[in-house]
Coordinates of C-alpha atoms and ligand atoms in Angstrom, one line a residue:
E1 CA 1.4 30.8 4.6
K2 CA 1.8 27.1 4.6
G3 CA 5.4 27.6 5.7
G4 CA 6.7 25.3 2.9
Y5 CA 4.4 22.5 3.5
P6 CA 2.0 21.2 0.9
H7 CA -1.0 21.4 3.1
F8 CA -2.0 23.2 6.3
M9 CA -2.8 19.9 7.9
L10 CA 0.8 18.7 7.6
K11 CA 2.0 22.1 8.7
E12 CA -0.2 21.8 11.8
I13 CA 0.9 18.3 12.5
F14 CA 4.6 19.4 12.5
E15 CA 3.8 22.3 14.7
Q16 CA 2.8 20.3 17.5
P17 CA 6.1 20.4 19.6
R18 CA 5.7 24.1 19.6
S19 CA 1.9 24.3 20.1
I20 CA 2.0 21.9 23.0
L21 CA 4.7 23.9 24.6
D22 CA 2.6 27.1 24.0
S23 CA -0.3 25.4 25.7
M24 CA 1.6 24.9 28.9
R25 CA 3.7 28.1 28.8
G26 CA 3.5 29.9 32.1
R27 CA 1.3 27.1 33.4
L28 CA 3.9 24.5 34.2
I29 CA 7.6 24.8 35.4
A30 CA 8.5 21.3 36.9
E31 CA 11.8 22.5 38.2
S32 CA 10.3 25.0 40.6
D33 CA 7.2 22.9 41.3
H34 CA 5.1 25.5 39.6
M35 CA 1.7 24.8 38.2
M36 CA -0.9 27.5 37.6
M37 CA -4.0 28.0 35.6
G38 CA -5.8 31.4 36.0
G39 CA -9.3 30.2 35.3
I40 CA -9.0 27.3 37.8
R41 CA -7.7 29.5 40.5
E42 CA -10.6 31.8 40.1
F43 CA -13.0 29.0 40.9
E44 CA -10.7 26.9 43.0
N45 CA -13.2 26.1 45.7
K46 CA -15.9 25.2 43.3
F47 CA -13.5 22.9 41.4
V48 CA -12.0 21.3 44.4
N49 CA -15.5 20.6 46.0
A50 CA -17.3 19.7 42.7
E51 CA -19.5 16.7 43.0
R52 CA -19.3 16.1 39.4
I53 CA -17.7 17.4 36.1
I54 CA -19.7 17.3 32.9
I55 CA -17.7 17.7 29.7
V56 CA -19.6 18.8 26.6
A57 CA -18.1 18.9 23.1
C58 CA -18.4 17.5 19.5
G59 CA -16.0 15.6 17.3
T60 CA -12.2 15.7 18.1
S61 CA -12.9 18.0 21.1
W62 CA -15.2 15.3 22.4
H63 CA -12.3 12.8 22.1
A64 CA -10.1 15.1 24.1
G65 CA -13.0 15.2 26.7
L66 CA -12.9 11.4 26.8
V67 CA -9.1 11.5 27.7
A68 CA -9.9 14.0 30.4
E69 CA -12.5 11.6 31.9
Y70 CA -9.7 9.2 32.5
L71 CA -7.3 11.8 33.8
I72 CA -9.7 13.5 36.1
E73 CA -11.2 10.5 37.6
D74 CA -7.8 8.8 38.1
L75 CA -5.8 11.7 39.4
A76 CA -8.4 14.0 41.0
R77 CA -11.1 11.3 41.9
I78 CA -14.0 13.6 40.7
P79 CA -16.7 11.8 38.7
V80 CA -16.8 12.9 35.0
E81 CA -19.3 12.6 32.4
V82 CA -18.5 13.2 28.7
E83 CA -21.4 14.2 26.6
Y84 CA -21.9 14.9 23.0
A85 CA -23.2 18.4 23.1
S86 CA -26.1 17.7 20.7
E87 CA -27.5 14.8 22.8
F88 CA -27.0 16.5 26.2
R89 CA -28.9 19.6 25.2
Y90 CA -32.0 17.8 24.0
R91 CA -32.4 15.2 26.7
N92 CA -33.6 17.1 29.7
P93 CA -30.2 16.4 31.5
I94 CA -29.9 16.7 35.3
I95 CA -27.7 19.6 36.2
S96 CA -27.3 21.5 39.4
E97 CA -25.4 24.3 40.9
R98 CA -22.8 21.9 42.3
D99 CA -21.9 20.7 38.8
I100 CA -19.1 22.1 36.8
V101 CA -19.5 21.9 33.0
I102 CA -16.4 22.1 30.8
A103 CA -17.1 23.0 27.2
I104 CA -14.2 22.1 24.8
S105 CA -14.2 23.7 21.4
Q106 CA -11.3 24.7 19.0
S107 CA -13.3 27.3 17.2
G108 CA -15.4 28.3 20.1
E109 CA -18.3 28.5 17.6
T110 CA -19.8 25.1 17.5
A111 CA -23.5 25.6 17.7
D112 CA -24.4 22.5 19.7
T113 CA -21.6 23.1 22.3
L114 CA -22.6 26.7 22.7
A115 CA -26.3 25.7 23.2
A116 CA -25.3 22.9 25.7
L117 CA -23.4 25.3 27.8
E118 CA -26.1 27.9 27.8
L119 CA -28.6 25.3 29.0
A120 CA -26.2 24.2 31.8
K121 CA -25.7 27.8 32.8
S122 CA -29.5 28.4 33.1
K123 CA -29.6 25.6 35.6
G124 CA -27.0 27.2 37.7
A125 CA -23.8 25.2 36.8
T126 CA -20.4 26.9 36.7
I127 CA -19.2 26.9 33.1
F128 CA -15.5 26.4 32.2
G129 CA -14.4 26.9 28.6
I130 CA -11.4 25.3 26.8
C131 CA -11.2 27.1 23.5
N132 CA -8.5 27.8 20.9
V133 CA -10.0 30.9 19.3
V134 CA -9.7 34.0 21.5
G135 CA -12.8 35.9 22.1
S136 CA -15.0 33.2 20.4
S137 CA -18.6 32.8 21.4
I138 CA -18.1 29.9 23.7
A139 CA -15.1 31.7 25.3
R140 CA -17.3 34.7 26.0
A141 CA -20.3 32.7 27.2
T142 CA -18.3 30.9 30.1
D143 CA -17.7 31.9 33.7
A144 CA -13.9 31.1 33.4
G145 CA -11.6 29.2 31.1
A146 CA -8.3 28.5 29.7
Y147 CA -7.2 29.0 26.2
T148 CA -5.3 26.3 24.4
H149 CA -2.9 28.8 22.6
A150 CA -2.3 26.3 19.8
G151 CA -2.4 29.1 17.2
P152 CA -4.7 29.3 14.2
E153 CA -5.8 25.8 12.9
I154 CA -6.8 26.1 9.2
G155 CA -7.0 22.4 8.2
V156 CA -10.5 21.1 8.8
A157 CA -9.1 18.0 10.4
S158 CA -8.2 19.0 13.8
T159 CA -4.7 18.0 14.9
K160 CA -2.7 20.5 17.0
A161 CA -5.9 21.7 18.7
F162 CA -6.4 18.3 20.0
T163 CA -3.0 17.9 21.5
A164 CA -3.3 21.3 23.0
Q165 CA -6.7 20.5 24.5
V166 CA -5.3 17.3 26.0
T167 CA -2.3 19.2 27.4
V168 CA -4.5 21.7 29.2
L169 CA -6.8 19.0 30.5
S170 CA -3.9 17.0 31.8
L171 CA -2.7 20.2 33.6
I172 CA -6.2 20.6 35.1
A173 CA -6.3 17.1 36.2
M174 CA -3.0 17.5 37.9
I175 CA -3.9 20.8 39.5
L176 CA -7.1 19.2 40.8
G177 CA -5.3 16.1 42.0
S178 CA -2.8 18.1 43.9
K179 CA -5.4 20.5 45.6
R180 CA -7.6 17.7 46.5
G181 CA -4.9 15.6 47.9
T182 CA -5.6 12.6 45.7
L183 CA -2.3 12.7 43.8
E184 CA 0.7 12.1 45.9
T185 CA 3.6 14.5 45.5
T186 CA 6.1 12.1 44.0
K187 CA 3.7 11.1 41.3
L188 CA 2.6 14.6 40.6
R189 CA 6.3 15.6 40.4
Q190 CA 6.9 12.7 37.9
L191 CA 4.0 13.8 35.8
M192 CA 5.1 17.4 35.7
V193 CA 8.6 16.4 34.4
E194 CA 7.0 14.0 32.0
L195 CA 4.6 16.6 30.6
E196 CA 7.4 19.0 30.1
S197 CA 9.4 16.5 28.1
I198 CA 6.4 15.8 25.7
P199 CA 7.2 18.5 23.1
A200 CA 10.6 16.8 22.6
K201 CA 9.0 13.4 22.4
V202 CA 6.5 14.7 19.8
E203 CA 9.5 15.9 17.8
K204 CA 10.9 12.4 17.9
A205 CA 7.5 10.8 16.9
L206 CA 7.4 13.2 13.9
E207 CA 10.6 11.5 12.6
L208 CA 8.3 8.5 11.9
N209 CA 6.9 10.4 8.9
D210 CA 9.0 8.4 6.2
Q211 CA 8.0 5.1 7.8
I212 CA 4.5 6.0 7.8
I213 CA 4.4 7.2 4.1
A214 CA 5.7 3.6 3.3
I215 CA 2.9 2.1 5.3
S216 CA 0.3 4.4 3.8
E217 CA 1.3 3.2 0.3
Q218 CA 0.2 -0.3 1.2
Y219 CA -3.2 0.6 2.7
K220 CA -4.3 3.6 0.5
D221 CA -6.8 1.5 -1.3
A222 CA -8.4 -0.1 1.8
T223 CA -12.2 0.3 1.9
N224 CA -12.4 -0.2 5.7
C225 CA -10.1 0.2 8.8
L226 CA -10.5 -0.6 12.4
Y227 CA -8.8 1.2 15.2
L228 CA -8.4 -0.4 18.6
G229 CA -7.1 0.9 21.9
R230 CA -7.7 0.5 25.6
G231 CA -7.6 2.9 28.5
Y232 CA -6.0 6.1 27.6
N233 CA -5.6 4.9 24.1
F234 CA -9.2 4.2 23.6
P235 CA -10.1 7.9 22.8
V236 CA -7.0 7.9 20.6
A237 CA -8.5 4.9 18.5
L238 CA -11.7 7.0 18.1
E239 CA -9.6 10.0 17.1
G240 CA -7.5 8.0 14.6
A241 CA -10.6 6.6 12.9
L242 CA -12.2 10.0 12.7
K243 CA -9.2 11.5 11.1
L244 CA -9.0 8.7 8.5
K245 CA -12.7 8.9 7.6
E246 CA -13.0 12.6 7.4
I247 CA -10.1 13.2 5.0
S248 CA -9.6 10.0 3.1
Y249 CA -13.3 8.9 2.9
I250 CA -12.2 5.4 4.0
H251 CA -14.7 4.0 6.4
A252 CA -13.1 3.6 9.7
E253 CA -14.3 2.7 13.2
G254 CA -12.6 3.1 16.5
Y255 CA -13.4 0.7 19.3
P256 CA -12.3 -0.1 22.8
A257 CA -10.2 -3.3 21.9
A258 CA -12.1 -5.5 24.3
E259 CA -15.4 -4.7 22.6
M260 CA -14.1 -6.2 19.4
K261 CA -15.4 -9.6 20.3
H262 CA -18.9 -8.2 20.8
G263 CA -19.3 -7.6 17.1
P264 CA -16.6 -6.0 15.0
I265 CA -14.5 -9.2 15.0
A266 CA -16.9 -10.5 12.4
L267 CA -15.5 -7.9 10.0
I268 CA -11.9 -9.3 10.2
D269 CA -10.4 -11.0 7.3
A270 CA -7.2 -10.8 5.3
Q271 CA -8.4 -7.5 3.7
M272 CA -9.0 -5.7 6.9
P273 CA -6.3 -3.3 8.3
V274 CA -6.5 -3.0 12.1
V275 CA -4.6 -0.2 13.7
V276 CA -3.8 -1.1 17.3
I277 CA -2.5 1.3 19.8
A278 CA -0.6 -1.0 22.1
T279 CA 1.8 1.0 24.2
Q280 CA 3.4 -0.3 27.4
D281 CA 0.8 0.6 30.1
S282 CA -1.5 -1.1 32.5
S283 CA -3.7 -2.7 29.7
Y284 CA -0.6 -3.9 27.6
E285 CA -1.1 -7.7 28.3
K286 CA -4.8 -7.4 27.4
I287 CA -4.2 -5.7 24.1
V288 CA -1.5 -8.2 23.2
S289 CA -4.2 -10.8 23.3
N290 CA -6.5 -8.7 21.2
I291 CA -3.8 -8.5 18.6
Q292 CA -3.6 -12.3 18.6
E293 CA -7.4 -12.6 18.1
V294 CA -7.0 -10.3 15.0
K295 CA -4.0 -12.3 13.7
A296 CA -5.8 -15.5 14.2
R297 CA -8.4 -14.2 11.7
K298 CA -5.6 -12.9 9.3
G299 CA -6.3 -9.3 9.8
K300 CA -3.5 -6.9 9.1
I301 CA -2.1 -5.3 12.2
I302 CA -0.5 -1.9 12.2
A303 CA 0.7 -1.5 15.8
V304 CA 1.7 1.6 17.7
V305 CA 4.0 0.5 20.5
T306 CA 6.5 1.9 23.0
E307 CA 10.1 2.1 21.8
G308 CA 11.9 -1.2 22.4
D309 CA 8.8 -3.4 22.5
T310 CA 10.0 -6.9 21.7
T311 CA 6.7 -8.9 21.9
I312 CA 4.5 -7.2 19.4
P313 CA 6.9 -7.0 16.5
A314 CA 6.7 -10.8 16.3
M315 CA 3.0 -10.6 15.8
A316 CA 2.2 -7.3 13.9
D317 CA 2.5 -6.7 10.2
H318 CA 3.9 -3.1 10.9
V319 CA 5.3 -1.7 14.0
I320 CA 5.4 2.0 14.7
E321 CA 7.5 2.9 17.8
I322 CA 6.8 6.0 19.8
P323 CA 8.8 7.3 22.9
E324 CA 8.0 6.0 26.2
T325 CA 6.0 8.2 28.6
S326 CA 3.5 8.0 31.4
E327 CA 0.2 6.3 30.4
H328 CA -1.6 9.3 31.6
L329 CA 0.1 11.4 28.9
V330 CA 0.5 8.8 26.1
P331 CA -2.4 10.1 23.9
L332 CA -0.2 13.2 23.2
L333 CA 2.3 10.8 21.5
S334 CA 0.2 8.0 20.2
V335 CA -2.1 10.2 18.2
I336 CA 0.8 11.6 16.2
P337 CA 1.4 8.6 13.9
L338 CA -2.4 8.3 13.3
Q339 CA -2.6 11.9 12.1
L340 CA 0.3 11.2 9.8
L341 CA -1.2 8.0 8.5
S342 CA -4.6 9.5 7.6
Y343 CA -2.8 12.6 6.1
H344 CA -0.7 10.5 3.7
I345 CA -3.4 8.1 2.8
A346 CA -5.7 11.0 1.9
V347 CA -3.0 12.7 -0.2
M348 CA -2.3 9.4 -2.0
R349 CA -6.0 9.1 -2.8
G350 CA -6.0 12.5 -4.2
C351 CA -8.3 14.0 -1.6
N352 CA -8.6 17.5 -0.6
V353 CA -7.1 17.2 2.7
D354 CA -7.5 20.7 4.1
Q355 CA -11.0 20.9 3.0
P356 CA -12.7 17.6 2.9
R357 CA -16.1 17.3 1.1
N358 CA -19.2 18.2 3.1
L359 CA -17.3 19.6 6.0
A360 CA -16.7 23.0 7.4
K361 CA -14.0 24.1 10.0
S362 CA -16.7 25.3 12.4
V363 CA -20.1 23.8 12.5
T364 CA -22.2 26.9 13.4
V365 CA -25.6 25.2 12.6
E366 CA -26.9 22.3 14.5
Ligands
M6R401 O1 -14.4 23.8 16.9 P1 -14.8 22.6 17.6 O2 -13.6 22.0 18.5 O3 -16.0 22.8 18.6 O4 -15.2 21.5 16.6 C1 -15.7 20.3 17.0 C2 -15.9 19.3 15.7 O5 -16.6 20.0 14.7 C3 -14.4 19.2 15.1 O6 -13.6 18.6 16.1 C4 -14.5 18.0 13.9 O7 -14.9 16.8 14.4 C5 -13.1 18.0 13.2 N1 -13.3 18.1 11.9 C6 -12.4 16.8 13.5 O8 -11.2 16.7 12.9

């Protein structure tokens, strides 16, 4: 059942070239300029004219929601708010019939997410679901939706569900950008081709496994770890930190890199590993200076960079190279080494990777 892998988590990490492909199957064919998503088509007018999109989710699904905020605001120019379902439902939020609420959930059973969407529904908003489990409670409670088609995810730590969510959300942002005329055709075409090439690039990123085992060996006894990213890689920093803490029990925090100097920088010393996601995108120069700030305080830098980077290797303690892609799609690649890093560290620490203590695969109580 684990297909020869020692844990479901590792199997699921390695399934990602396939699961990402499955999540876009029938929805994207770049060659023939085809992009389609049934659930969106059904509510096309509502989506295209939406004044605001509110995303509700928990945990890793909330991180996918944050990526979507960057994507939808940039490509489709619709304001997006990303809410922890548990906070949203209890704070008397302002919701109207003109809002679209997107609920993201792998299991489709998360109690807070379900309650948040029921609340939004009672106020007249249109509810769109992005779920992995077909026929789940959240999927049934929505007006429309798109399944992620990642296949069953057994490991408690979400991996392939996250990349499938981000794939579906990227497609939604592209479809909306094209329908609203906010995304020019040449850029749209480039993104379509780029998204289609992601499974092959994920395959390539998975070849980093041996290098990451060697890095994990050096940091397995760490007590703390900081993850930094900017722009599209900021949610990836949060996701990397969550992955590490939930399965290895190492305390980890994800931060937008520029926030470091507003507090966390005080933590940095020679014992502090700092994972920096520093791919070549619009925030590259800025994140290079954040790396320098960490090095000046003797922190250990594990940098995830774009293949061929020549600046960061001169500064970082470890450099993990991932294939080049558009910055809009980079989370689909930059998250891969972080999943592997937390997996190997957890295994080396003798943790129960697939079923970490105190956690359940679906959180059906609030
Ligand atoms: O099934 P859901 O996507 O609604 O679950 C949300 C969170 O409980 C889930 O992502 C959790 O944070 C994972 N254990 C993260 O790996």
